[in-house]
Coordinates of C-alpha atoms in Angstrom, one line a residue:
Chain A
X1 CA 49.4 -165.6 178.2
X2 CA 50.7 -162.7 175.4
X3 CA 48.8 -159.3 176.4
X4 CA 46.9 -157.5 172.9
X5 CA 44.0 -156.5 174.4
X6 CA 46.2 -152.6 175.1
X7 CA 42.7 -150.4 173.3
X8 CA 41.0 -151.8 176.3
X9 CA 43.9 -151.0 178.8
X10 CA 47.6 -151.4 179.2
X11 CA 48.7 -154.0 181.0
X12 CA 52.2 -153.7 180.3
X13 CA 52.7 -150.8 183.1
X14 CA 57.1 -149.2 183.9
X15 CA 58.2 -150.3 186.9
X16 CA 57.9 -146.6 188.0
X17 CA 54.4 -146.6 187.7
X18 CA 53.4 -149.6 189.9
X19 CA 56.4 -148.2 192.7
X20 CA 54.8 -144.6 192.3
X21 CA 51.8 -145.9 193.2
X22 CA 52.6 -148.1 196.4
X23 CA 55.0 -144.6 197.7
X24 CA 51.2 -143.0 197.0
X25 CA 49.8 -144.9 199.4
X26 CA 51.8 -145.6 202.0
X27 CA 52.5 -141.3 201.9
X28 CA 49.8 -139.0 200.7
X29 CA 47.4 -137.8 202.5
X30 CA 44.7 -135.0 200.4
X31 CA 44.9 -133.0 197.3
X32 CA 44.2 -129.3 198.7
X33 CA 42.6 -130.7 202.2
X34 CA 45.6 -129.0 204.8
X35 CA 48.6 -127.2 204.6
X36 CA 51.3 -130.7 206.5
X37 CA 53.6 -132.1 204.7
X38 CA 51.5 -135.7 204.1
X39 CA 48.4 -133.4 202.3
X40 CA 51.1 -131.1 200.8
X41 CA 52.8 -133.8 199.0
X42 CA 49.6 -135.7 197.3
X43 CA 49.0 -131.5 196.8
X44 CA 52.6 -131.7 195.0
X45 CA 52.6 -134.3 193.0
X46 CA 48.8 -133.5 191.9
X47 CA 50.3 -130.2 190.6
X48 CA 53.3 -131.9 188.2
X49 CA 51.2 -134.6 187.4
X50 CA 49.0 -131.4 185.7
X51 CA 52.4 -129.4 184.4
X52 CA 54.0 -133.1 183.2
X53 CA 50.5 -133.8 181.2
X54 CA 50.0 -130.1 180.6
X55 CA 53.4 -130.5 178.3
X56 CA 52.8 -133.5 176.7
X57 CA 49.8 -132.1 175.5
X58 CA 51.3 -128.2 174.0
X59 CA 48.7 -126.4 176.8
X60 CA 50.3 -123.4 178.2
X61 CA 48.3 -123.1 181.2
X62 CA 49.2 -126.9 183.5
X63 CA 45.8 -125.4 185.7
X64 CA 42.8 -126.3 182.9
X65 CA 43.5 -129.9 183.6
X66 CA 41.3 -131.3 185.2
X67 CA 41.9 -135.0 186.5
X68 CA 38.7 -137.0 186.1
X69 CA 37.9 -140.9 186.4
X70 CA 38.3 -141.3 182.9
X71 CA 37.4 -139.8 179.6
X72 CA 33.9 -141.2 180.1
X73 CA 34.4 -139.5 182.8
X74 CA 35.1 -136.2 180.6
X75 CA 32.8 -136.8 178.1
X76 CA 29.9 -136.8 179.5
X77 CA 31.2 -133.6 181.5
X78 CA 31.9 -131.6 178.5
X79 CA 28.9 -132.5 176.6
X80 CA 26.3 -132.9 179.8
X81 CA 28.3 -129.3 180.8
X82 CA 28.6 -127.6 177.6
X83 CA 25.6 -128.4 175.0
X84 CA 21.6 -127.8 175.9
X85 CA 18.4 -127.9 174.1
X86 CA 19.0 -125.5 171.1
X87 CA 21.8 -127.1 170.0
X88 CA 23.1 -128.7 167.2
X89 CA 25.5 -131.3 168.1
X90 CA 27.6 -133.5 165.0
X91 CA 29.3 -136.5 165.6
X92 CA 29.9 -139.1 163.5
X93 CA 29.6 -142.9 163.0
X94 CA 32.7 -144.9 164.6
X95 CA 32.4 -142.9 168.1
X96 CA 32.6 -145.2 171.5
X97 CA 28.6 -145.3 173.7
X98 CA 31.1 -142.7 176.3
X99 CA 29.8 -140.6 173.4
X100 CA 27.2 -141.3 171.9
X101 CA 24.8 -141.9 174.8
X102 CA 25.0 -138.7 176.4
X103 CA 24.5 -137.6 173.6
X104 CA 21.1 -139.7 172.9
X105 CA 20.5 -138.8 176.8
X106 CA 20.4 -135.2 175.3
X107 CA 18.0 -135.5 172.5
X108 CA 15.9 -136.3 174.5
X109 CA 16.2 -132.8 176.5
X110 CA 15.6 -130.9 173.0
X111 CA 19.6 -131.4 171.5
X112 CA 19.5 -131.8 167.8
X113 CA 22.7 -134.2 166.8
X114 CA 23.6 -135.5 163.3
X115 CA 25.9 -137.9 163.2
X116 CA 28.3 -138.6 160.4
X117 CA 28.7 -141.5 158.6
X118 CA 30.8 -144.0 158.3
X119 CA 31.8 -145.7 154.2
X120 CA 33.3 -149.4 154.7
X121 CA 36.6 -149.0 155.4
X122 CA 35.4 -147.2 158.5
X123 CA 36.7 -143.6 157.4
X124 CA 34.2 -140.2 156.7
X125 CA 34.1 -137.6 154.7
X126 CA 35.8 -134.4 156.5
X127 CA 33.2 -132.3 153.2
X128 CA 30.0 -134.1 155.1
X129 CA 31.0 -133.0 158.8
X130 CA 31.2 -128.7 156.6
X131 CA 28.3 -129.3 155.4
X132 CA 26.2 -130.2 158.4
X133 CA 27.7 -127.6 160.0
X134 CA 24.6 -124.7 160.4
X135 CA 23.1 -121.7 162.4
X136 CA 22.7 -123.4 165.6
X137 CA 25.5 -125.5 165.9
X138 CA 27.7 -125.6 169.5
X139 CA 30.1 -128.2 169.0
X140 CA 31.8 -131.2 166.9
X141 CA 32.6 -134.1 169.0
X142 CA 34.9 -136.9 167.9
X143 CA 37.6 -139.3 168.7
X144 CA 40.9 -139.5 167.3
X145 CA 41.0 -143.3 166.4
X146 CA 38.3 -145.5 166.3
X147 CA 39.1 -147.7 168.7
X148 CA 37.4 -150.3 166.7
X149 CA 39.4 -150.1 163.0
X150 CA 42.3 -147.7 164.4
X151 CA 41.0 -145.3 162.1
X152 CA 42.7 -142.5 163.1
X153 CA 40.8 -138.8 161.9
X154 CA 42.2 -135.2 160.7
X155 CA 42.5 -133.7 164.0
X156 CA 43.7 -131.2 162.2
X157 CA 41.2 -130.1 159.6
X158 CA 38.8 -130.8 161.7
X159 CA 39.9 -128.6 163.8
X160 CA 40.2 -125.5 161.2
X161 CA 36.9 -126.7 160.3
X162 CA 35.9 -125.3 164.0
X163 CA 37.2 -122.4 164.0
X164 CA 36.3 -120.8 161.0
X165 CA 33.0 -122.2 161.8
X166 CA 33.2 -120.9 165.2
X167 CA 31.9 -124.2 166.4
X168 CA 33.9 -126.3 169.4
X169 CA 36.5 -128.2 169.0
X170 CA 35.8 -131.4 171.6
X171 CA 38.3 -134.6 171.1
X172 CA 38.5 -138.4 171.8
X173 CA 41.6 -139.0 172.7
X174 CA 41.7 -142.0 174.7
X175 CA 42.8 -144.3 172.0
X176 CA 45.5 -141.6 170.7
X177 CA 47.1 -139.7 174.6
X178 CA 50.8 -140.5 175.4
X179 CA 51.3 -142.0 171.6
X180 CA 49.7 -140.0 169.2
X181 CA 51.4 -136.0 168.8
X182 CA 48.7 -133.6 170.4
X183 CA 48.9 -130.3 170.1
X184 CA 45.8 -127.6 171.5
X185 CA 47.0 -124.7 169.8
X186 CA 48.5 -126.1 166.2
X187 CA 44.7 -128.5 166.4
X188 CA 42.7 -126.0 167.8
X189 CA 41.0 -127.9 169.9
X190 CA 38.8 -126.5 172.5
X191 CA 38.6 -129.5 174.7
X192 CA 40.8 -133.0 175.6
X193 CA 38.7 -135.5 176.7
X194 CA 41.1 -137.8 177.7
X195 CA 42.5 -141.2 180.6
X196 CA 44.9 -142.7 182.2
X197 CA 45.5 -146.3 181.3
X198 CA 45.4 -146.9 177.9
X199 CA 48.0 -145.4 176.3
X200 CA 49.6 -142.5 179.1
X201 CA 50.4 -146.9 180.2
X202 CA 48.4 -145.2 185.0
X203 CA 46.1 -147.1 186.7
X204 CA 42.5 -147.3 186.0
X205 CA 40.5 -145.2 187.6
X206 CA 42.9 -141.5 185.9
X207 CA 41.9 -139.3 183.4
X208 CA 41.2 -136.4 182.6
X209 CA 39.6 -133.1 180.8
X210 CA 41.6 -130.0 179.6
X211 CA 39.4 -126.9 178.6
X212 CA 40.3 -123.8 176.7
X213 CA 40.7 -120.3 178.9
X214 CA 37.7 -118.4 178.7
X215 CA 35.2 -121.2 177.4
X216 CA 32.6 -122.6 181.1
X217 CA 31.6 -126.3 182.0
X218 CA 28.7 -126.4 184.2
X219 CA 30.5 -129.2 186.4
X220 CA 28.0 -132.9 186.5
X221 CA 30.0 -133.2 189.7
X222 CA 29.6 -130.8 193.1
X223 CA 30.3 -130.9 196.5
X224 CA 34.0 -130.6 198.4
X225 CA 36.8 -128.2 197.3
X226 CA 39.6 -127.5 200.5
X227 CA 38.1 -124.7 200.0
X228 CA 35.6 -121.9 200.1
X229 CA 34.1 -123.5 203.2
X230 CA 31.2 -121.8 203.5
X231 CA 30.0 -120.4 200.1
X232 CA 26.8 -122.4 199.2
X233 CA 27.9 -123.0 195.2
X234 CA 30.7 -124.5 194.4
X235 CA 33.7 -122.5 192.7
X236 CA 34.0 -122.3 189.6
X237 CA 38.1 -121.2 188.7
X238 CA 39.8 -124.6 187.6
X239 CA 40.4 -127.2 187.2
X240 CA 39.2 -127.8 191.2
X241 CA 35.7 -126.1 189.4
X242 CA 35.0 -129.7 187.9
X243 CA 36.9 -131.8 190.4
X244 CA 34.2 -132.1 193.4
X245 CA 35.1 -134.4 195.4
X246 CA 38.9 -136.7 196.9
X247 CA 41.1 -137.4 194.2
X248 CA 42.6 -140.2 192.7
X249 CA 46.0 -139.1 194.5
X250 CA 46.8 -142.5 194.0
X251 CA 45.7 -143.0 190.6
X252 CA 47.9 -139.7 189.4
X253 CA 50.7 -140.0 191.5
X254 CA 51.7 -143.6 188.9
X255 CA 50.3 -141.4 186.0
X256 CA 52.7 -139.3 187.1
X257 CA 55.6 -142.2 186.9
X258 CA 53.4 -143.2 183.3
X259 CA 53.7 -140.3 180.9
X260 CA 57.4 -139.2 182.4
X261 CA 58.2 -142.8 181.4
X262 CA 56.5 -141.7 177.7
X263 CA 58.7 -138.3 177.7
X264 CA 61.4 -139.8 178.7
X265 CA 60.8 -142.6 176.4
X266 CA 59.6 -140.2 173.7
X267 CA 56.4 -140.9 171.9
X268 CA 57.6 -141.7 168.1
X269 CA 60.1 -144.5 169.1
X270 CA 56.8 -146.4 170.9
X271 CA 54.7 -145.1 168.0
X272 CA 56.5 -146.0 165.2
X273 CA 56.8 -149.9 168.1
X274 CA 53.4 -151.0 168.0
X275 CA 52.5 -149.5 164.8
X276 CA 55.7 -151.7 163.3
X277 CA 54.0 -154.7 164.8
X278 CA 50.7 -153.5 163.8
X279 CA 51.3 -154.1 159.7
X280 CA 53.2 -157.2 160.2
X281 CA 50.6 -158.4 162.2
X282 CA 48.4 -157.2 159.5
X283 CA 50.9 -158.1 156.7
X284 CA 50.7 -162.0 158.4
X285 CA 46.9 -162.3 158.7
X286 CA 45.8 -160.8 155.6
X287 CA 46.2 -162.9 153.3
X288 CA 44.6 -166.4 155.1
X289 CA 41.6 -167.9 153.2
X290 CA 38.4 -167.1 155.2
X291 CA 40.2 -163.3 156.5
X292 CA 38.3 -160.8 156.9
X293 CA 40.3 -157.1 158.1
X294 CA 38.3 -154.2 159.2
X295 CA 39.1 -150.3 158.6
X296 CA 41.4 -149.0 155.9
X297 CA 45.0 -149.9 155.8
X298 CA 46.6 -147.7 153.1
X299 CA 48.3 -145.7 155.1
X300 CA 50.3 -145.2 158.3
X301 CA 48.8 -142.7 160.3
X302 CA 46.9 -145.3 161.9
X303 CA 46.4 -146.2 165.6
X304 CA 48.0 -150.2 166.3
X305 CA 45.1 -152.0 166.1
X306 CA 44.6 -154.8 164.1
X307 CA 39.8 -156.1 163.8
X308 CA 39.5 -158.7 161.8
X309 CA 36.6 -162.2 161.5
X310 CA 37.5 -165.3 160.4
X311 CA 34.2 -166.7 158.1
X312 CA 31.0 -166.2 159.6
X313 CA 32.9 -166.5 163.3
X314 CA 30.9 -165.4 165.9
X315 CA 34.1 -163.3 166.5
X316 CA 34.0 -164.3 170.5
X317 CA 34.2 -168.5 169.9
X318 CA 37.2 -166.9 168.2
X319 CA 39.3 -164.8 170.8
X320 CA 38.1 -167.1 173.8
X321 CA 40.0 -170.6 171.4
X322 CA 42.4 -166.9 171.0
X323 CA 43.2 -167.1 174.9
X324 CA 42.1 -170.8 175.9
X325 CA 44.6 -172.2 173.1
X326 CA 47.2 -169.8 172.5
X327 CA 47.2 -168.2 176.7
X328 CA 46.0 -164.6 173.2
X329 CA 44.6 -162.3 174.8
X330 CA 42.0 -160.3 172.9
X331 CA 38.9 -158.5 172.8
X332 CA 36.0 -159.4 170.2
X333 CA 32.4 -158.9 170.0
X334 CA 30.8 -154.7 170.0
X335 CA 33.8 -152.5 171.1
X336 CA 31.0 -150.6 172.1
X337 CA 31.2 -149.0 168.9
X338 CA 27.9 -149.6 168.1
X339 CA 27.2 -146.9 165.0
X340 CA 30.5 -148.1 163.0
X341 CA 29.7 -152.2 163.4
X342 CA 26.7 -151.2 161.8
X343 CA 28.2 -150.0 158.3
X344 CA 30.9 -152.4 158.4
X345 CA 27.7 -155.0 158.3
X346 CA 29.6 -156.0 162.0
X347 CA 26.4 -156.3 164.3
X348 CA 25.6 -159.7 164.0
X349 CA 29.4 -161.1 164.4
X350 CA 31.4 -158.3 165.6
X351 CA 34.1 -159.1 164.6
X352 CA 37.8 -159.7 167.2
X353 CA 40.9 -157.3 167.8
X354 CA 44.7 -156.3 169.2
X355 CA 45.6 -153.9 169.8
X356 CA 50.0 -153.1 170.4
X357 CA 51.5 -151.8 172.6
X358 CA 55.4 -151.0 172.0
X359 CA 55.7 -154.0 174.9
X360 CA 54.7 -156.5 172.7
X361 CA 57.2 -158.4 171.0
X362 CA 57.9 -159.8 167.6
X363 CA 57.8 -163.1 168.6
X364 CA 55.0 -162.5 170.3
X365 CA 53.6 -161.1 166.6
X366 CA 54.1 -164.7 164.6
X367 CA 53.4 -166.4 167.5
X368 CA 49.6 -165.1 167.4
X369 CA 50.1 -164.9 163.2
X370 CA 50.7 -168.9 163.7
X371 CA 47.6 -169.0 165.8
X372 CA 45.5 -167.5 163.6
X373 CA 46.0 -169.3 160.5
X374 CA 45.6 -172.1 162.5
X375 CA 41.7 -171.3 163.7
X376 CA 41.1 -170.3 159.2
X377 CA 42.3 -173.1 158.6
X378 CA 40.4 -175.3 160.5
X379 CA 37.3 -173.1 159.4
Chain B
X1 CA 52.2 -121.2 221.2
X2 CA 55.0 -120.2 219.1
X3 CA 55.8 -116.6 219.9
X4 CA 54.0 -114.3 216.4
X5 CA 55.8 -112.6 213.9
X6 CA 54.9 -110.1 211.3
X7 CA 54.7 -111.7 208.1
X8 CA 53.8 -111.6 203.9
X9 CA 50.8 -113.5 203.9
X10 CA 49.8 -114.4 200.4
X11 CA 45.9 -116.2 199.3
X12 CA 45.1 -117.6 196.2
X13 CA 41.9 -118.4 194.3
X14 CA 42.7 -122.0 195.1
X15 CA 44.4 -124.5 195.7
X16 CA 46.5 -125.4 192.1
X17 CA 48.0 -120.9 192.3
X18 CA 49.4 -121.9 195.4
X19 CA 50.9 -125.5 194.3
X20 CA 52.4 -123.2 191.6
X21 CA 53.3 -120.6 193.2
X22 CA 54.9 -123.1 195.5
X23 CA 57.0 -125.2 192.8
X24 CA 57.9 -121.5 190.9
X25 CA 58.9 -120.6 194.1
X26 CA 60.9 -123.6 194.9
X27 CA 63.1 -123.4 191.6
X28 CA 64.2 -120.6 192.3
X29 CA 65.3 -121.1 195.4
X30 CA 62.6 -117.6 197.1
X31 CA 62.1 -118.6 201.0
X32 CA 58.5 -118.3 202.5
X33 CA 56.0 -122.0 203.4
X34 CA 52.2 -123.2 202.7
X35 CA 50.8 -122.5 205.6
X36 CA 46.4 -122.9 207.0
X37 CA 45.4 -118.8 205.9
X38 CA 45.3 -117.0 209.2
X39 CA 42.0 -117.1 210.2
X40 CA 42.1 -112.9 210.6
X41 CA 41.6 -112.6 207.2
X42 CA 39.4 -114.6 204.1
X43 CA 40.8 -116.0 201.0
X44 CA 39.0 -118.8 198.6
X45 CA 41.9 -121.4 198.7
X46 CA 42.3 -122.7 202.4
X47 CA 46.1 -122.7 201.5
X48 CA 49.0 -119.0 202.2
X49 CA 51.9 -118.6 200.4
X50 CA 53.5 -116.8 203.5
X51 CA 57.2 -115.0 203.7
X52 CA 59.5 -112.2 205.2
X53 CA 57.6 -108.8 204.3
X54 CA 61.1 -107.0 203.4
X55 CA 60.5 -109.5 200.2
X56 CA 57.4 -108.6 199.6
X57 CA 57.4 -106.3 196.6
X58 CA 60.1 -107.8 195.6
X59 CA 57.9 -111.1 195.2
X60 CA 55.2 -109.2 193.7
X61 CA 57.8 -108.6 190.6
X62 CA 58.6 -112.1 190.8
X63 CA 55.0 -113.3 190.7
X64 CA 53.5 -111.7 187.6
X65 CA 56.9 -112.0 185.9
X66 CA 55.9 -116.4 186.2
X67 CA 52.2 -115.3 186.3
X68 CA 50.8 -115.7 189.5
X69 CA 47.5 -116.3 189.7
X70 CA 46.7 -115.0 193.6
X71 CA 44.3 -113.1 195.3
X72 CA 45.6 -110.0 197.8
X73 CA 49.1 -110.3 200.4
X74 CA 48.4 -109.2 203.7
X75 CA 51.6 -108.5 206.3
X76 CA 49.9 -109.4 209.6
X77 CA 51.4 -110.9 212.8
X78 CA 50.9 -114.9 212.6

């Protein structure tokens, strides 16, 4: 099996991640629910994970990071906890349904939504965001990278723009956390939403949300907090304000191991390896007759994703043949990015997405290039 | 039951602050440990830091220097 579906979830994880989850399952009590050593052990590893994530994202105060199930939950917290009737929010056509669907729900409740158009390469103009800001604009929300094309957004420039306009800047880092540098202060990010199971190499069911100091978000869920038990309201202090119920402590222990591995190995080294594999694949397939590659390859600064179609073949068929005949695992279809598929003209056909991990090898990419060549020749 | 002794008991508003206290104390060789908040005092967080009362002033300064967000300091027999 050759796995090229890392934008969906990273399958190859460091052994230390699995070891940490196993050790946690064998030893961990419930975080913040007692003062015996099993409970404290859980609290310690969870606190250590907040700290290591704070280091990764250049966050001064680790208590500003709350754990969630995934980026989708974080985005729902940010969107539904900050926007109210009469507010205006700006997003882009590049976004995942985890951004779009909560926004569409709020439109029904009186929130005003502007969606910045994409061009045929999958890029937006930052100037368009600027032009869309008006008096009641409360938030700009966008992904750091498109999960469909791998095109990056210049979050530094968008962050500066938001700061100047006094508008909240919410970033969906699902595709970039752990691979691309994110500095919440430098990039003027008010809320950062991330998942643990992709570039951060942790288990599924882990994720988080960073909330800038001074910004209060109404929680999606309330309930058990482990303290203030006799209060009728959920505690309002971060991070527990956004963490009702027992956390996925076992998963978070694995996430700690994943982030430790990244910091030890070096994010730049990981990124370079993944980008090199992406370029090797792109160069190998781009001239094949009947192949159409989507996205902007005029810059090296892009997430390690190559998405394409062969002639007018159903992308699902191509992906299935790659899996069945060559053991190559990819993602086809709509990728939860409906507006970008419409912009690229691939709504009906979908597209085949290869997404790379630094655990992949050049030999695996060679096998994939040859497989795509053979399929294209048969078309 | 154990014999009661006078302790400095520091309370916190949430679990995260209590864990930050434990970590920073361990790193700096400060003695003490996390305990359940005694029922004679009220606190937001169910965990409190118990330390030698003679180190109280020093501990206050230490928490200030390390930006530890605590609620109250009590001197009680527990």
